Structures are given as C-alpha cells and as structure tokens.
Coordinates of C-alpha atoms in Angstrom, one line a residue:
X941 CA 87.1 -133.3 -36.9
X942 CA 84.3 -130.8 -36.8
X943 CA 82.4 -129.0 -40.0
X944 CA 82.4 -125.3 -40.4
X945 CA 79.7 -123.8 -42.5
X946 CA 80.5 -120.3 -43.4
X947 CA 77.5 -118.2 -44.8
X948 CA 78.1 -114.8 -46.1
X949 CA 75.4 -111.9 -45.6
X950 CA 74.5 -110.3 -48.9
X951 CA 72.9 -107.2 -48.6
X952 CA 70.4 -107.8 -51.5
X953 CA 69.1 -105.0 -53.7
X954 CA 65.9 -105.3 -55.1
X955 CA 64.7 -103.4 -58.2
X956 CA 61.4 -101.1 -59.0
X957 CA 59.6 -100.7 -61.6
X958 CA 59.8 -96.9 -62.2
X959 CA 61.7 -95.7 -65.5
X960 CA 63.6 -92.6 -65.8
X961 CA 63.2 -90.7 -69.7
X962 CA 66.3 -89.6 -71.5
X963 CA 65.1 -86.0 -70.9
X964 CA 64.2 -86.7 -67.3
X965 CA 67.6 -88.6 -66.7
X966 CA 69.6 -85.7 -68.7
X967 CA 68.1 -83.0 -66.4
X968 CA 69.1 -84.9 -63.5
X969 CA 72.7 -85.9 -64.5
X970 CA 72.9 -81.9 -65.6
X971 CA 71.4 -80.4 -62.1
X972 CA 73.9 -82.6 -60.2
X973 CA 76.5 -81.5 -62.3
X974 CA 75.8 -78.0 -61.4
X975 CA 75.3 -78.8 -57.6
X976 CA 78.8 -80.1 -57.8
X977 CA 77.7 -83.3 -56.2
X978 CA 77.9 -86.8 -57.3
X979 CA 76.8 -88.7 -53.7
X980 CA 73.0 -87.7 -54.9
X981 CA 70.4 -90.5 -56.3
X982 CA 67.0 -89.3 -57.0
X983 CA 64.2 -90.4 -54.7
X984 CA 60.5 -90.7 -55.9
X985 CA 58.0 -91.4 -52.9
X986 CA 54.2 -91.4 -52.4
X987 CA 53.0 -90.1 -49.1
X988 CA 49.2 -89.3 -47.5
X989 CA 48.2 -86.3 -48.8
X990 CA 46.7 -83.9 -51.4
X991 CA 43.2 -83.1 -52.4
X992 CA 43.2 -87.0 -53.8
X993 CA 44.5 -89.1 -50.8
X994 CA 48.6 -89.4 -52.3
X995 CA 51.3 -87.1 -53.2
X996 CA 54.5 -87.3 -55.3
X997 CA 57.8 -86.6 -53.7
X998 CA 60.4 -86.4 -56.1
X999 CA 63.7 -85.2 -54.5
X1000 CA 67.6 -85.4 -54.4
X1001 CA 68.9 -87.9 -51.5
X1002 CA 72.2 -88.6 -50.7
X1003 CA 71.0 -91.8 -48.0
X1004 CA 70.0 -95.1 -48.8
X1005 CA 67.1 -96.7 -46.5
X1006 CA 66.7 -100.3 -45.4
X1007 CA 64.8 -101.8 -48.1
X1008 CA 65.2 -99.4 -50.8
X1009 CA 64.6 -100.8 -54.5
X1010 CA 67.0 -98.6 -57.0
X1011 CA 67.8 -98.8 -60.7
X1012 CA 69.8 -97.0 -62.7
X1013 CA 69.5 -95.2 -66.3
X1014 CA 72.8 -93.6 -67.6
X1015 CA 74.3 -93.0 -64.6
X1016 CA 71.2 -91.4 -62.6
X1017 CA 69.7 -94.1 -59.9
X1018 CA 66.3 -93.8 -58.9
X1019 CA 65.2 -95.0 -55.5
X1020 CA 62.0 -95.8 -54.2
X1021 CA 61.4 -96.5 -50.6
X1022 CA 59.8 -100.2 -50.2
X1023 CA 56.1 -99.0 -49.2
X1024 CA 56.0 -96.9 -52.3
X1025 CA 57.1 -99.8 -54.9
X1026 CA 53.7 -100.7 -55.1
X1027 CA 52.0 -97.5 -55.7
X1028 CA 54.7 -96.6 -58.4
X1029 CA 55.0 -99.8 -60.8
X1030 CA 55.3 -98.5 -64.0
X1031 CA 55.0 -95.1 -63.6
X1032 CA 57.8 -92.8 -65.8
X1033 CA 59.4 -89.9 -64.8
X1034 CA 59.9 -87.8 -67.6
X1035 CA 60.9 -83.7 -68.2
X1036 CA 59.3 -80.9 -69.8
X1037 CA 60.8 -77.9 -71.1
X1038 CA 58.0 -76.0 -73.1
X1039 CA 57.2 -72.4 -73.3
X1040 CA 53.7 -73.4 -71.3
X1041 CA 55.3 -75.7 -68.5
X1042 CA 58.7 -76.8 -67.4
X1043 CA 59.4 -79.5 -64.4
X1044 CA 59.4 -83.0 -64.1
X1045 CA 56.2 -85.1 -64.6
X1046 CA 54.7 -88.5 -63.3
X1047 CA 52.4 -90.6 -65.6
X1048 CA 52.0 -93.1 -63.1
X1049 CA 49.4 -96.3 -64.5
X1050 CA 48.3 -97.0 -61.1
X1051 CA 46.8 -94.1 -60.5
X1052 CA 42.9 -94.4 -60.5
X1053 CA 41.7 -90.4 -60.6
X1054 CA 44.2 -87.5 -59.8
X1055 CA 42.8 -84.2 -59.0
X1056 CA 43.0 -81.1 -61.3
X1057 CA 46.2 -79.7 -60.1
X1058 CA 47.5 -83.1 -60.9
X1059 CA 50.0 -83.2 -57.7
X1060 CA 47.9 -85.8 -56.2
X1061 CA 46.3 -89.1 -57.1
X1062 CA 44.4 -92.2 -55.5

C-alpha cells in the first residue's frame, strides 16, 4: 500500500496598493465601453526616464504578465507589473475634466521631487 500526495498548483495573485477614483474608474469603464472591448485591464507602470529619473505609463492591456499584482474597483482592474509595486504604493489614479486640464492624474506618495511638467518623478 503506497501514499499518494496530490498537491495542486495555484496560480496566486497578489495585490497592489494603487487605488482607482470613482471618476478615474468611470472614465475607464466608459472608454472601454466605447472601444467595444471588455478583454482590457488598465496597466499603470514606472519605467527609466524623464527629466526626473521615472515615468508613468498608464495604458490599456489586454495581457496578463507573470507576476502581475491586480485589483479591481467597480469592474475596472488595475495591474501593475511586479517591479513597479514598490514604486507605486499608495499612489491614486484619479480623472480630471476641467475647463484648464483634462486626463488622468498620478498623486503618487512615494515620489520624492517630480519635475515641472509633472510626467516624471524620482
């Protein structure tokens, strides 16, 4: 008589700490509504770059990396590649739609000095 031991592989999804605003998570929800698509999450990513050492990418994906850390806020899931989890701990992605500016914003905590065109931070 022999023992089995069966172990199942669970692909294991971690979170981040980003939040999505109701006005940031509306646009969304509305843009992919428009784009007719609903195999789209929205990826926020810091790479090397900009006048301050890191830049913001904030664009739809419809792939989901080894590693990955998503959550979701009414139906709009946010992903954020594992090295970029640190960077963006905290930070909230919100919308503006005001006759001066209109476009999705960062107010990321971690960021120690940005530069004036605020597209890039250290």
């Amino acid at each position: 008589m022999s023992d089995t031991i069966t172990t199942d592989t669970v692909s294991e999804t971690t979170s981040h700490g980003v939040l999505l605003s109701d006005a940031a998570s509306a646009k969304v929800a509305s843009l992919l509504e428009q784009e007719g698509r609903d195999d789209l999450r929205l990826r926020l990513a810091v790479q090397p770059g900009g006048c301050s050492g890191l830049i913001y990418q904030l664009y739809f994906d419809e792939r989901l990396l080894d590693g990955d850390a998503t959550a979701e806020f009414d139906g709009v899931e946010v992903v954020v590649d594992k090295m970029s989890v640190p960077y963006l701990d905290g930070a909230t992605i919100d919308f503006e739609d005001t006759i001066q500016k209109q476009g999705f914003t960062i107010d990321n905590p971690n960021a120690q000095g940005s530069c004036a065109c605020g597209d890039s931070f250290h």
